[in-house]
Coordinates of C-alpha atoms in Angstrom, one line a residue:
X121 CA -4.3 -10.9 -12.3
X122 CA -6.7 -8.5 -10.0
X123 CA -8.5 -5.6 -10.4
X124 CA -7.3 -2.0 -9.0
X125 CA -10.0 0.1 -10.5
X126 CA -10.4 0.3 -13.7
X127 CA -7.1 -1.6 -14.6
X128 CA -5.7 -5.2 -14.6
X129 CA -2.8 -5.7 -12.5
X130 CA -0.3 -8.6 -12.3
X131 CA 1.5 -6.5 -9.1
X132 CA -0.1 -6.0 -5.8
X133 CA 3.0 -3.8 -4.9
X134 CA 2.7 0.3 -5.3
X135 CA 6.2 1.8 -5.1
X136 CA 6.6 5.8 -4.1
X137 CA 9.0 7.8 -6.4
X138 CA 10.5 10.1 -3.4
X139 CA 13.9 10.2 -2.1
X140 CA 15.8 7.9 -4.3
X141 CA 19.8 8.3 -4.7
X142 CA 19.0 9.2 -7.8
X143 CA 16.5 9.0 -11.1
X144 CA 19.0 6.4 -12.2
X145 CA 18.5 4.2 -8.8
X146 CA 14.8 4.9 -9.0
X147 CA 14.1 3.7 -12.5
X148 CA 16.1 0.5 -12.1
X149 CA 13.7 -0.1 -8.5
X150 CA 10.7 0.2 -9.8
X151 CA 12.0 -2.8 -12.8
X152 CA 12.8 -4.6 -9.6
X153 CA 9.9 -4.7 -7.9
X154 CA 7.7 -5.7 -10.7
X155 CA 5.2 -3.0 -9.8
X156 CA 2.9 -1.5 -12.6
X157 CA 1.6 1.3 -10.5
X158 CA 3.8 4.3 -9.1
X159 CA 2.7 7.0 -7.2
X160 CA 4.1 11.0 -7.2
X161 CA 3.6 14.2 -5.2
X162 CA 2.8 17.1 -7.0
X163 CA 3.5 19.5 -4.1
X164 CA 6.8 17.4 -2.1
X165 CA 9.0 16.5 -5.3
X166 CA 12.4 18.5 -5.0
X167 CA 13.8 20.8 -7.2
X168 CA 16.8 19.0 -6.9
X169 CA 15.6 15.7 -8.1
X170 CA 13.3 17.7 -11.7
X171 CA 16.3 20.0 -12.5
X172 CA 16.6 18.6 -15.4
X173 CA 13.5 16.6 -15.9
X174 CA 15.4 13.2 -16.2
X175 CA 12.7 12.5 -13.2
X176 CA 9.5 12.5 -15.4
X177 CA 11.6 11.0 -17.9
X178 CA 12.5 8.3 -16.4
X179 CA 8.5 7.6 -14.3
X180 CA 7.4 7.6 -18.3
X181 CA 9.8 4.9 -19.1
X182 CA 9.1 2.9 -16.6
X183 CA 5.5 3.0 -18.4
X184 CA 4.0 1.9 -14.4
X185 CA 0.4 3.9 -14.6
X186 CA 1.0 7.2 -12.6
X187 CA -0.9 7.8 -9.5
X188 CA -0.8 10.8 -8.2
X189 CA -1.2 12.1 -4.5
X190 CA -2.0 15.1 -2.4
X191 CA 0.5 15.1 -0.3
X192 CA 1.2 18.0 1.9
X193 CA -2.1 19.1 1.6
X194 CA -3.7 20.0 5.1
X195 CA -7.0 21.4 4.0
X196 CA -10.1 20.0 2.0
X197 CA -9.4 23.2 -0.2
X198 CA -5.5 22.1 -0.9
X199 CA -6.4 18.6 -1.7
X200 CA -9.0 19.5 -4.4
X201 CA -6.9 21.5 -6.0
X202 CA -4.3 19.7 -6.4
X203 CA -6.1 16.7 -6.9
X204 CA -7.5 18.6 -10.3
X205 CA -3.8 19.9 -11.2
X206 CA -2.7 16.4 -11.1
X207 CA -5.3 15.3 -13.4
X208 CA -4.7 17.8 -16.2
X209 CA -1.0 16.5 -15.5
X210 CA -1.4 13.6 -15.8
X211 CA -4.2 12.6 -17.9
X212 CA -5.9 10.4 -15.5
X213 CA -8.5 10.2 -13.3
X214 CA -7.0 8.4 -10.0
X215 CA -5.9 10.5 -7.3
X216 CA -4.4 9.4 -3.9
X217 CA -5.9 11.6 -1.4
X218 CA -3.8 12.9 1.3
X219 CA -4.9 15.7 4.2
X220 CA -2.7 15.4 6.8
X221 CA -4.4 16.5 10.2
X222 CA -0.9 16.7 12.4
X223 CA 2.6 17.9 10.9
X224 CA 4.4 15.4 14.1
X225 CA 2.6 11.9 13.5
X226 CA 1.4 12.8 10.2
X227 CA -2.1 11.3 10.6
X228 CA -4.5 12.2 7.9
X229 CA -7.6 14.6 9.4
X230 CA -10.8 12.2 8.9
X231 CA -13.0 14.8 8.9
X232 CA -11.7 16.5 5.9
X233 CA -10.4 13.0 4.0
X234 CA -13.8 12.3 4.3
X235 CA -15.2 15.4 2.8
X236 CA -12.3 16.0 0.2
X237 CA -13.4 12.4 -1.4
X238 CA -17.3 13.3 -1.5
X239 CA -16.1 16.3 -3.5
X240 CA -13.5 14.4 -5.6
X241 CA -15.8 11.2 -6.0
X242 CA -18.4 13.4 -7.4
X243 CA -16.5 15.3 -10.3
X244 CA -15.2 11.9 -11.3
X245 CA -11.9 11.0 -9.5
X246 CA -10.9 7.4 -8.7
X247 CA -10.2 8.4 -4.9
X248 CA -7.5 6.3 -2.8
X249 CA -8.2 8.0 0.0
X250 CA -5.2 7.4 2.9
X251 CA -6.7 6.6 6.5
X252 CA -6.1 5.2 9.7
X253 CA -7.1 1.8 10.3
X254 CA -10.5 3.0 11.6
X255 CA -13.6 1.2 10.8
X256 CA -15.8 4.2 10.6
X257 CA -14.1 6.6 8.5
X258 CA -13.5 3.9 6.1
X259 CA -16.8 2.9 6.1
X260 CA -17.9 6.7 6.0
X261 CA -15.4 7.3 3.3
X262 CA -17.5 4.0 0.9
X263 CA -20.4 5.7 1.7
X264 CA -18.9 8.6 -0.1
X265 CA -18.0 7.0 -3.1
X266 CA -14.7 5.6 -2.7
X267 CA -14.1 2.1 -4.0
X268 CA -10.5 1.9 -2.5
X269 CA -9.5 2.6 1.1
X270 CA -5.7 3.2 1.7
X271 CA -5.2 2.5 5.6
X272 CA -1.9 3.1 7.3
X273 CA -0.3 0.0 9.0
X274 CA 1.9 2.7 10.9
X275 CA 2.9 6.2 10.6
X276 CA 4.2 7.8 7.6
X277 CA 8.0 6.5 7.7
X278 CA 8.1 4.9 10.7
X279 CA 9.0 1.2 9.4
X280 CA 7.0 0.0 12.8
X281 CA 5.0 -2.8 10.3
X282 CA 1.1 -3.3 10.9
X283 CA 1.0 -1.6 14.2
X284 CA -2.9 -2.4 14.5
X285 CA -3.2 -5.9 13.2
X286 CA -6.4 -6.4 14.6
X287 CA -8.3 -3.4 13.4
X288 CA -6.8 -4.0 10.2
X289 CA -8.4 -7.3 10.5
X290 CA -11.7 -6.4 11.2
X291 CA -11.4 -3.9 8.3
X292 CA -11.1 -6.5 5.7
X293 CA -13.6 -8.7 7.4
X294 CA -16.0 -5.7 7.7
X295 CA -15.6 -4.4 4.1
X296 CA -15.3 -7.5 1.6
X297 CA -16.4 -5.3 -0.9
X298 CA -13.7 -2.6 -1.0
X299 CA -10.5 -2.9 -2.3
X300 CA -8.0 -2.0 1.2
X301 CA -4.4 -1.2 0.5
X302 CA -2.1 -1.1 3.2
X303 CA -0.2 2.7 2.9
X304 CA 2.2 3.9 5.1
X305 CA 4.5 2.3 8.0
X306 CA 6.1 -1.0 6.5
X307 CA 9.6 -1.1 6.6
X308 CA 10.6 -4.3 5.9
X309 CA 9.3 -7.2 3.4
X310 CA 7.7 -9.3 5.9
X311 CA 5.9 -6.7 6.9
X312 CA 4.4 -6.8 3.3
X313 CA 3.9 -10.3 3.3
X314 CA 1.9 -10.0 6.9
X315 CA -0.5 -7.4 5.4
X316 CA -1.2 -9.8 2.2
X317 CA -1.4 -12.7 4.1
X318 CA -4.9 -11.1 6.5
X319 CA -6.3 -10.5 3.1
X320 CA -5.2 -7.1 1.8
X321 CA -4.9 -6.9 -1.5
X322 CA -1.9 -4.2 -1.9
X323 CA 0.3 -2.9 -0.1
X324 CA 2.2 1.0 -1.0
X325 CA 5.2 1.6 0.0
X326 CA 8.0 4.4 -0.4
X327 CA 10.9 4.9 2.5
X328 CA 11.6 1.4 2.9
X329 CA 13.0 0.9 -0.5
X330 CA 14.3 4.7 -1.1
X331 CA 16.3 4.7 1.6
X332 CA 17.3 0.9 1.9
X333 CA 21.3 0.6 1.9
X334 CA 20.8 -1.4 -1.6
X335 CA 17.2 -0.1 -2.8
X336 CA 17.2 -2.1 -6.0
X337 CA 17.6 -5.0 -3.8
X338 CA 15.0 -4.2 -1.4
X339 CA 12.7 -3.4 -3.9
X340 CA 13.1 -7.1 -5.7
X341 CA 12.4 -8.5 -1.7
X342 CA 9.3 -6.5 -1.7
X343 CA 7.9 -8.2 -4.7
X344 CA 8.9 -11.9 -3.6
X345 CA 7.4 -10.8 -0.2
X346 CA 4.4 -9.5 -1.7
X347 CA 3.9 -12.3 -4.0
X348 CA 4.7 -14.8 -1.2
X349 CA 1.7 -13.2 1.1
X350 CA -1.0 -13.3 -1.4
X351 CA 0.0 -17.1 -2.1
X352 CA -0.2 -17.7 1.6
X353 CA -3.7 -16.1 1.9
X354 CA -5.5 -17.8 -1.3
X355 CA -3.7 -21.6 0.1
X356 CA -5.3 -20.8 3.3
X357 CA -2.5 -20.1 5.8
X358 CA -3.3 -22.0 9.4
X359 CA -4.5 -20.1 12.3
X360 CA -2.6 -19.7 15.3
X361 CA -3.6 -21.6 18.3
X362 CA -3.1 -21.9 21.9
X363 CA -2.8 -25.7 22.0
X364 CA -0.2 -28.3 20.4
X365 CA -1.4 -30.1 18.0
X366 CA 1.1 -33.3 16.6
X367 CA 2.2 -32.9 13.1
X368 CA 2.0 -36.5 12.8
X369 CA -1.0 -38.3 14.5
X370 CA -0.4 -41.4 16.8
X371 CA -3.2 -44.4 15.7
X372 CA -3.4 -47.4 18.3
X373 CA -0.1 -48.8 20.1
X374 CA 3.3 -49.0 18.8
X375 CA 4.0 -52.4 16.7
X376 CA 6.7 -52.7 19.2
X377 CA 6.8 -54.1 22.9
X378 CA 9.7 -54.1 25.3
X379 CA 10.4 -57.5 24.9
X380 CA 11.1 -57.6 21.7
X381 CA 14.9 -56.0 22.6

């Protein structure tokens, strides 16, 4: 069990709803990966996929707590608004804050993450605010009032892994306090498992399940990954070195001489 929150989670795996096959495909994914916490767009959810609401129906059954994002948003003014539509929504106070800065690489705009959380933080959101790996704006964005930091490992999509794994590193040895969830950029499981392993304690993920040949499968993967990471960081995984070191250590002389054959 950890805490995310206010809640008490067995998961440390967040699972996007977007760009399944189907509602069908989705519902039977998010069983798969064990994950008890689902996130949705207010503003980037299809027509297509709600036309006949089997969509909500089916993110209610899966009774996963709904987290809602911003996405899409490109102003402090977008994001606060929506981030208070999605709470009469949804009934809850957790919002995944999203102001995307540049349409191409889809980095979030610092500046206006930063001031969209003061403002959220203060009228009483849970803010997951989604960031770069920077050590600043994430410590800018505690200083704010957010409890949770979201940095990307990679861009939005881009299934490039943890891009930065040394600034990553220094975030969760700089900020033992916060709760750091690696959002955006893994495509595959070990990717998962590399983020959990350096000490983060969740990883969100979307496109690399959605669009996976077999996403029910790929979304079982994701949780053994996860699970698998976490183990290896509370065991104590070894640190890499640039000397050999003998798995099995040599006392004295061998009990053998030469003329014994």
């Amino acid at each position: 069990m950890w805490t995310l929150a206010d809640r008490q989670l067995n998961s440390r795996l967040l699972l996007g709803t977007a760009r399944y096959p189907s509602p069908q495909i989705l519902q039977e994914a998010i069983a798969a990966s064990g994950a008890e916490v689902i996130t949705v767009s207010l503003r980037r959810e299809s027509a297509q996929e709600n036309r006949d609401h089997r969509f909500w129906e089916y993110l209610k059954a899966s009774r996963a707590h709904i987290l809602p994002n911003t996405a899409g948003c490109a102003s402090v003014k977008e994001a606060v608004t929506t981030a208070h539509m999605a709470r009469d929504l949804f009934d809850t106070n957790w919002i995944k804050l999203e102001v995307i800065g540049n349409d191409e690489t889809l980095q979030p705009d610092p500046f206006a993450t930063v001031e969209a959380a003061r403002i959220l933080a203060a009228d009483g959101f849970e803010v997951f605010p989604y960031t770069t790996e920077d050590l600043i704006v994430a410590e800018k964005l505690a200083a704010v009032g957010c409890r949770i930091v979201m940095p990307w490992g990679a861009p939005i999509g881009s299934g490039q892994g943890l891009r930065h794994l040394e600034a990553l590193k220094t975030l969760r040895q700089r900020l033992p306090h916060l709760t750091l969830i690696v959002d955006a950029g893994i495509g595959k499981p070990s990717h998962a498992a590399e983020a959990l392993e350096i000490g983060f304690d969740a990883v969100l993920l979307n496109t690399a399940v959605s669009l996976a040949r077999l996403p029910v499968m790929m979304a079982a993967a994701f949780k053994h990954a996860v699970a698998a990471g976490r183990l290896a960081y509370e065991a104590g995984a070894m640190q890499a070195s640039s000397r050999a070191q003998a798995s099995s250590p040599t006392v004295g002389r061998p009990f053998w001489h030469e003329d014994t054959f």
